Amino acid sequence: MMHSAILSGHYLPNDTPIHRLNPRAKIISFFTLLAVVIITRSTVGYTALGLLLLSLAHLSKTGPRIVFSGIRRVGLFLLLIFLMNALFFNGDRPLWEYAFFHISVGGIAQGANVALKVIFLMALSSILMTTTTPMEITDTFAWLLSPLQRLRIPVHDFALMISIAIQFIPVLAEESETIIKAQTARAAKLDSPKLREKANALLPLVLPIFISAFRRADELALAMEARGFRGGKFRTRKSSPGFTRLDFAALTISIAFCAAAVILHR
Amino acid sequence: MSNVKKLIITAVCIALCVVLPMAFHAIPNAGSIFLPMHIPVLLCGLICGWPFGLAAGLAGPFLSALITGMPPMAFLPSMLVELSVYGIVAGILAALIRTGKPILDLYFSLIGALLAGRLVAGILNALIFRAGSYSIGAWVTGYFATALPGIIIQLILIPAIVFALERAKLIPRRYN
């Protein structure tokens, strides 16, 4: 149940051009394309973005099924966003009106615009997470944030925290799943329609999750301290390889998309 | 508590920001009512101090959005601000308030953090994120009326978790 939820954003090892990209180039391209999704609001823009995402899914051998799998979980939420905009947004070219309901072409377009942005953002995140290892992501974030070191912000500690957090997620998810199953077997009323019964079911669910998570944290901290870990500037890391033609091509394509989106939606 | 342990506890709290909402989705509608992502951030601020609370408040929702798609990117900025303020204020108040009774310290810090986070998020929604389309009514409904079960749950759960962790000797006691 929970594992399938994580799988859409889990690293899938493979040897594809997208996997081979320098993580720095990949993450800069990701943020550039993120800006494209935010700027885009026309049919032409969404069609071009959709084709680009499908090509990336094909190139990374991730496949549209995994890339778009996260969207199924938020399907109801997307439908709600669409309906809220379609029914209540007082847009141009009204089609039908009754009391506070206004269905208009503008409202439907606004609803579709918001829903499409969420879908494309999720697909983009999914491609990044399935083709980049957690360590590569954290090292790149540390590199991107490194100017903040001049302000005495402990960037390396922050990157280490993210890296440990990413590695803890599947472990804690599995443990939470076991705890939920155990509590359901003990007749916990998790699906009761009454708020009070739901709230009562939470304490025996949440407490063991926290105790178990903090116990793991305690063991890991003890092990790291016993090995003389000091963190921060004392930590060494593998140097990042330079940019190749493939990396420059990825950066050029994403910047070209961003420039086209800015010109198209001026 | 050593800096390394604070660092690891913060990492675990960030991981719980991703895992807990998924666990709460096992209970119908619980995610939106019980605000599960707030609990690890508040705990982190209370236990490790404000810099670590801030880190959890920033990284937790961001990582969750990246991995699970929730919260959606459209709501991420206001959530980042709200949770960061929770982490910072919980940490500052936990360090400043020392009544001699751990339960009172916890409640004062928690209530202060919950109010400050909602206040700052409301101001930023009105001025930046939803400028022109945000009212005091929307703020009260969104942050207090709809969230009331979540606030009550947090006020019950967080002290219970802190005392359970102290009893298990996983965090040091506030007063010896």
XYZ file of C-alpha atoms in Angstrom:
442
model
C 0.000 0.000 0.000
C 2.507 2.553 1.166
C 5.384 1.062 -0.765
C 3.629 1.453 -4.065
C 3.108 5.094 -3.079
C 6.836 5.567 -2.704
C 7.817 3.558 -5.768
C 6.769 6.325 -8.161
C 9.552 8.473 -6.685
C 12.135 5.767 -6.057
C 15.506 5.486 -7.861
C 15.422 2.841 -10.593
C 18.999 1.892 -11.606
C 19.581 1.757 -15.360
C 22.081 2.843 -18.032
C 20.242 5.453 -20.090
C 21.247 8.942 -21.310
C 19.100 10.496 -18.550
C 20.757 8.313 -15.869
C 24.208 9.204 -17.277
C 23.619 12.978 -17.096
C 25.766 14.830 -14.572
C 23.455 15.266 -11.530
C 24.255 18.986 -11.429
C 23.184 19.449 -15.061
C 20.144 17.246 -14.431
C 18.958 19.222 -11.397
C 19.563 22.632 -13.039
C 17.553 21.387 -16.062
C 14.859 20.122 -13.661
C 14.478 23.563 -12.056
C 14.451 25.242 -15.490
C 11.680 22.909 -16.681
C 9.848 23.514 -13.380
C 9.806 27.215 -14.319
C 8.461 26.258 -17.782
C 5.555 24.337 -16.184
C 4.749 27.331 -13.956
C 4.875 29.827 -16.865
C 2.931 27.691 -19.399
C -0.817 28.330 -19.773
C -1.577 27.670 -23.459
C -2.578 24.534 -25.377
C 0.554 24.772 -27.553
C 2.764 25.060 -24.434
C 1.139 22.104 -22.680
C 1.323 19.959 -25.854
C 5.058 20.706 -26.229
C 5.671 20.023 -22.518
C 3.676 16.788 -22.670
C 5.702 15.578 -25.661
C 8.950 16.507 -23.890
C 7.941 14.612 -20.733
C 6.910 11.546 -22.748
C 10.273 11.662 -24.577
C 12.120 11.924 -21.227
C 10.091 8.988 -19.847
C 10.968 6.968 -22.974
C 14.671 7.976 -22.918
C 15.040 7.154 -19.214
C 13.244 3.802 -19.774
C 11.048 4.733 -16.820
C 7.924 4.540 -18.949
C 4.777 6.667 -18.742
C 3.140 4.161 -16.333
C 5.662 4.832 -13.543
C 6.085 8.522 -14.395
C 2.355 9.159 -14.170
C 1.596 6.585 -11.425
C 1.707 9.204 -8.649
C -1.099 11.090 -10.366
C -3.595 8.303 -9.701
C -3.180 8.850 -5.936
C -4.106 12.506 -6.220
C -6.799 11.933 -8.873
C -9.614 12.930 -6.511
C -7.720 16.043 -5.444
C -7.152 17.019 -9.096
C -10.837 16.474 -9.872
C -11.743 18.683 -6.897
C -9.405 21.468 -8.081
C -10.914 21.238 -11.569
C -14.516 21.282 -10.315
C -13.882 24.169 -7.865
C -12.537 26.295 -10.710
C -15.081 25.119 -13.287
C -18.099 25.672 -10.999
C -17.170 28.766 -8.981
C -14.674 30.742 -11.108
C -16.532 33.710 -12.580
C -14.750 33.562 -15.958
C -15.577 34.920 -19.402
C -18.054 33.309 -21.871
C -20.595 31.926 -19.325
C -22.291 28.666 -20.315
C -24.686 28.168 -17.376
C -25.433 30.064 -14.155
C -27.510 29.172 -11.090
C -27.194 30.862 -7.643
C -23.453 30.862 -6.889
C -22.582 28.309 -9.588
C -20.996 29.791 -12.716
C -19.921 27.407 -15.442
C -17.945 29.272 -18.069
C -15.373 28.522 -20.738
C -12.891 30.641 -18.718
C -13.595 28.633 -15.526
C -13.162 25.280 -17.283
C -9.914 26.536 -18.867
C -8.689 27.768 -15.448
C -9.507 24.378 -13.831
C -7.751 22.455 -16.602
C -4.753 24.817 -16.352
C -4.267 24.199 -12.597
C -4.822 20.424 -12.878
C -2.378 20.136 -15.820
C 0.285 22.100 -13.914
C 0.025 19.662 -10.967
C 0.198 16.631 -13.322
C 3.280 17.943 -15.174
C 5.071 18.959 -11.943
C 4.512 15.484 -10.490
C 5.697 13.784 -13.711
C 8.838 15.941 -13.786
C 9.649 15.168 -10.122
C 9.071 11.479 -10.819
C 11.562 11.450 -13.750
C 14.212 13.198 -11.611
C 13.756 10.890 -8.626
C 13.715 7.656 -10.660
C 16.919 8.525 -12.546
C 19.052 10.135 -9.803
C 20.370 8.482 -6.637
C 19.543 10.164 -3.297
C 23.284 10.745 -2.709
C 23.655 12.529 -6.071
C 20.652 14.722 -5.270
C 21.958 15.715 -1.825
C 25.506 16.375 -3.083
C 24.075 18.572 -5.849
C 21.902 20.475 -3.372
C 24.979 21.005 -1.166
C 26.809 22.332 -4.252
C 23.905 24.603 -5.224
C 23.615 25.924 -1.664
C 27.382 26.286 -1.146
C 27.329 30.119 -1.580
C 25.293 30.188 1.653
C 28.381 28.897 3.510
C 29.678 32.474 3.396
C 26.734 33.381 5.642
C 27.875 30.638 8.041
C 24.906 28.412 7.133
C 25.963 24.742 7.647
C 25.148 23.593 4.120
C 26.967 20.236 4.429
C 25.085 19.338 7.616
C 21.823 20.216 5.848
C 22.750 18.026 2.856
C 23.680 15.162 5.200
C 20.309 15.478 6.968
C 18.456 15.242 3.638
C 20.559 12.268 2.561
C 19.880 10.375 5.824
C 16.182 11.322 5.652
C 15.868 9.917 2.104
C 17.508 6.659 3.216
C 15.196 6.432 6.243
C 11.955 6.877 4.246
C 11.535 3.284 2.901
C 12.560 1.791 6.277
C 10.106 3.918 8.253
C 7.362 3.408 5.620
C 7.712 -0.366 5.928
C 7.645 -0.143 9.715
C 4.584 2.132 9.691
C 2.811 -0.309 7.400
C 3.544 -3.168 9.825
C 2.287 -1.064 12.764
C -0.928 -0.124 10.916
C -1.560 -3.791 10.072
C -0.887 -4.799 13.690
C -3.255 -2.148 15.033
C -5.929 -3.065 12.464
C -5.603 -6.702 13.593
C -6.208 -5.443 17.148
C -9.514 -3.929 15.908
C -8.344 -0.301 15.760
C -11.208 1.695 14.240
C -9.116 3.419 11.589
C -11.971 3.658 9.086
C -14.661 4.743 11.544
C -16.704 7.708 10.255
C -16.684 9.183 13.799
C -13.925 11.735 14.378
C -13.495 10.749 18.045
C -12.961 7.059 17.244
C -10.520 8.001 14.499
C -8.607 10.237 16.936
C -8.528 7.462 19.554
C -7.078 5.094 16.963
C -4.227 7.506 16.255
C -2.284 7.362 19.537
C -1.496 3.614 19.394
C -0.586 4.138 15.730
C 1.664 7.192 16.007
C 3.479 6.488 19.301
C 5.145 3.219 18.166
C 6.146 4.877 14.856
C 7.929 7.698 16.717
C 9.531 5.425 19.323
C 10.849 3.111 16.611
C 12.108 6.031 14.473
C 13.891 7.695 17.405
C 15.423 4.370 18.448
C 16.911 4.030 14.966
C 18.162 7.635 15.185
C 19.759 6.913 18.552
C 21.542 3.802 17.233
C 22.780 5.591 14.109
C 24.034 8.631 16.074
C 25.871 6.327 18.495
C 27.477 4.402 15.618
C 28.541 7.626 13.853
C 30.007 9.146 17.027
C 31.820 5.882 17.828
C 33.487 6.120 14.380
C 34.597 9.687 15.086
C 32.125 11.428 12.782
C 32.373 15.209 13.098
C 30.478 16.293 9.965
C 30.558 19.728 8.361
C 33.847 20.789 6.771
C 35.626 17.654 8.056
C 33.541 15.406 5.773
C 35.138 14.280 2.498
C 33.256 13.417 -0.688
C 33.767 12.030 -4.183
C 34.493 14.827 -6.648
C 31.827 15.412 -9.299
C 32.815 14.628 -12.930
C 32.825 17.567 -15.358
C 30.071 18.382 -17.838
C 29.962 16.365 -21.071
C 28.306 17.201 -24.413
C 25.206 15.353 -23.200
C 24.999 17.639 -20.140
C 25.372 20.776 -22.270
C 22.688 19.437 -24.641
C 20.289 18.863 -21.704
C 20.942 22.367 -20.355
C 20.497 23.928 -23.826
C 17.186 22.115 -24.426
C 15.747 23.099 -21.035
C 16.880 26.740 -21.371
C 15.454 26.852 -24.932
C 12.112 25.550 -23.602
C 12.168 28.193 -20.856
C 12.936 31.000 -23.331
C 10.180 29.779 -25.694
C 7.685 29.657 -22.779
C 8.575 33.217 -21.730
C 8.197 34.510 -25.332
C 4.957 32.548 -25.931
C 3.260 33.729 -22.713
C 4.450 37.356 -22.611
C 22.395 16.045 23.474
C 25.286 15.958 20.947
C 25.139 17.826 17.662
C 25.381 14.555 15.677
C 22.356 13.138 17.508
C 20.379 16.336 16.891
C 21.322 16.068 13.212
C 20.112 12.459 12.973
C 16.890 13.176 14.905
C 16.185 16.025 12.470
C 16.802 13.672 9.521
C 14.369 11.159 11.036
C 11.774 13.915 11.576
C 12.173 14.954 7.918
C 11.640 11.314 6.877
C 8.553 11.167 9.110
C 7.201 14.263 7.300
C 7.035 12.035 4.209
C 5.999 8.774 5.910
C 3.363 9.977 8.425
C 1.011 11.584 5.868
C 1.125 8.313 3.893
C 0.386 6.338 7.069
C -2.476 8.697 7.900
C -3.952 8.160 4.437
C -4.834 4.667 5.693
C -7.491 6.500 7.714
C -10.070 8.090 5.367
C -9.741 11.949 5.255
C -7.271 11.855 8.168
C -4.460 13.561 6.237
C -6.344 16.814 5.735
C -7.963 16.816 9.195
C -5.098 15.695 11.467
C -2.214 17.587 9.769
C 0.338 14.774 10.220
C 3.264 16.683 8.697
C 3.131 19.280 11.488
C 3.858 16.759 14.260
C 7.499 15.827 13.371
C 8.410 19.481 12.690
C 7.035 20.686 16.037
C 8.722 17.772 17.817
C 12.038 18.512 16.122
C 11.910 22.171 17.177
C 10.986 21.258 20.758
C 13.653 18.563 21.149
C 16.598 19.809 19.044
C 16.188 23.598 19.042
C 15.211 26.246 16.491
C 17.924 25.747 13.791
C 17.013 22.062 13.505
C 13.274 22.860 13.658
C 13.771 25.301 10.786
C 15.651 22.652 8.773
C 12.845 20.114 9.338
C 10.186 22.715 8.456
C 11.931 23.518 5.181
C 13.084 20.065 4.099
C 10.064 17.978 5.248
C 7.344 19.427 2.986
C 9.810 19.935 0.099
C 10.938 16.310 0.161
C 7.375 15.068 0.534
C 6.267 17.148 -2.474
C 9.182 15.812 -4.496
C 8.686 12.141 -3.571
C 4.926 11.714 -3.109
C 3.546 14.797 -4.872
C 1.859 15.983 -1.646
C 1.539 18.824 -0.811
C 1.093 19.937 -4.448
C 3.703 22.485 -5.594
C 1.010 25.203 -5.684
C 0.537 24.988 -1.883
C 4.187 24.287 -1.094
C 5.433 27.879 -0.505
C 2.821 28.738 2.151
C 3.302 25.335 3.810
C 7.096 25.795 3.862
C 6.666 29.130 5.638
C 4.092 27.792 8.106
C 6.115 24.720 9.079
C 9.406 26.644 9.283
C 7.830 29.108 11.719
C 6.487 26.169 13.781
C 9.986 24.705 14.000
C 11.691 28.009 14.834
C 9.157 29.256 17.396
C 8.793 25.841 19.091
C 12.596 25.708 19.468
C 12.954 29.277 20.747
C 10.067 28.980 23.223
C 11.264 25.567 24.458
C 14.661 27.135 25.208
C 13.219 30.268 26.847
C 10.277 28.927 28.857
C 11.305 27.136 32.029
C 8.429 27.022 34.500
C 9.845 24.042 36.389
C 7.008 21.822 35.123
C 7.779 20.025 31.812
C 4.111 19.743 30.790
C 3.569 23.511 31.157
C 6.789 24.275 29.227
C 5.606 21.979 26.438
C 2.106 23.434 26.202
C 3.289 27.079 26.264
C 5.881 26.335 23.557
C 3.430 24.329 21.447
C 0.560 26.831 21.603
C 2.953 29.723 20.923
C 4.386 27.904 17.889
C 0.955 26.923 16.519
C -0.301 30.513 16.785
C 2.861 32.095 15.345
C 2.969 29.673 12.368
C -0.674 30.312 11.482
C -0.287 34.077 11.909
C 2.793 34.302 9.663
C 1.279 31.961 7.038
C -1.940 34.049 7.047
C -0.009 37.322 6.625
C 2.096 35.887 3.788
C -0.997 34.428 2.071
C -2.675 37.840 2.232
C 0.385 39.757 1.053
C 2.176 37.394 -1.349
C 0.837 33.908 -2.119
C -2.870 34.769 -2.561
C -2.730 38.551 -2.596
C -6.114 40.127 -3.309
C -8.124 36.930 -2.935
C -7.545 36.241 0.771
C -9.664 37.409 3.708
C -9.651 37.090 7.516
C -12.663 34.750 7.131
C -10.682 32.440 4.835
C -7.753 32.544 7.293
C -9.930 31.659 10.330
C -11.727 28.894 8.388
C -8.574 27.417 6.851
C -6.211 27.631 9.801
C -8.528 27.297 12.808
C -12.029 25.932 12.019
C -11.060 23.141 9.563
C -7.805 22.496 11.409
C -9.365 22.323 14.892
C -9.294 18.485 15.110
C -5.650 18.621 13.973
C -4.770 21.246 16.611
C -6.432 19.175 19.365
C -4.666 16.014 18.155
C -1.309 17.832 18.142
C -1.870 19.145 21.681
C -2.624 15.595 22.881
C -0.113 13.652 20.778
C 3.038 15.782 21.014
C 3.360 15.858 24.840
C 2.523 12.118 24.894
C 5.291 11.426 22.351
C 7.832 13.622 24.202
C 7.179 11.893 27.536
C 7.255 8.436 25.905
C 10.634 9.277 24.311
C 11.957 10.537 27.662
C 10.790 7.368 29.421
C 12.483 5.251 26.724
C 15.675 7.326 27.366
C 15.839 8.262 23.689
C 15.950 11.982 24.530
C 17.223 13.606 27.757
C 14.728 14.687 30.422
C 14.037 18.428 30.567
C 14.531 18.592 34.360
C 16.573 16.056 36.327
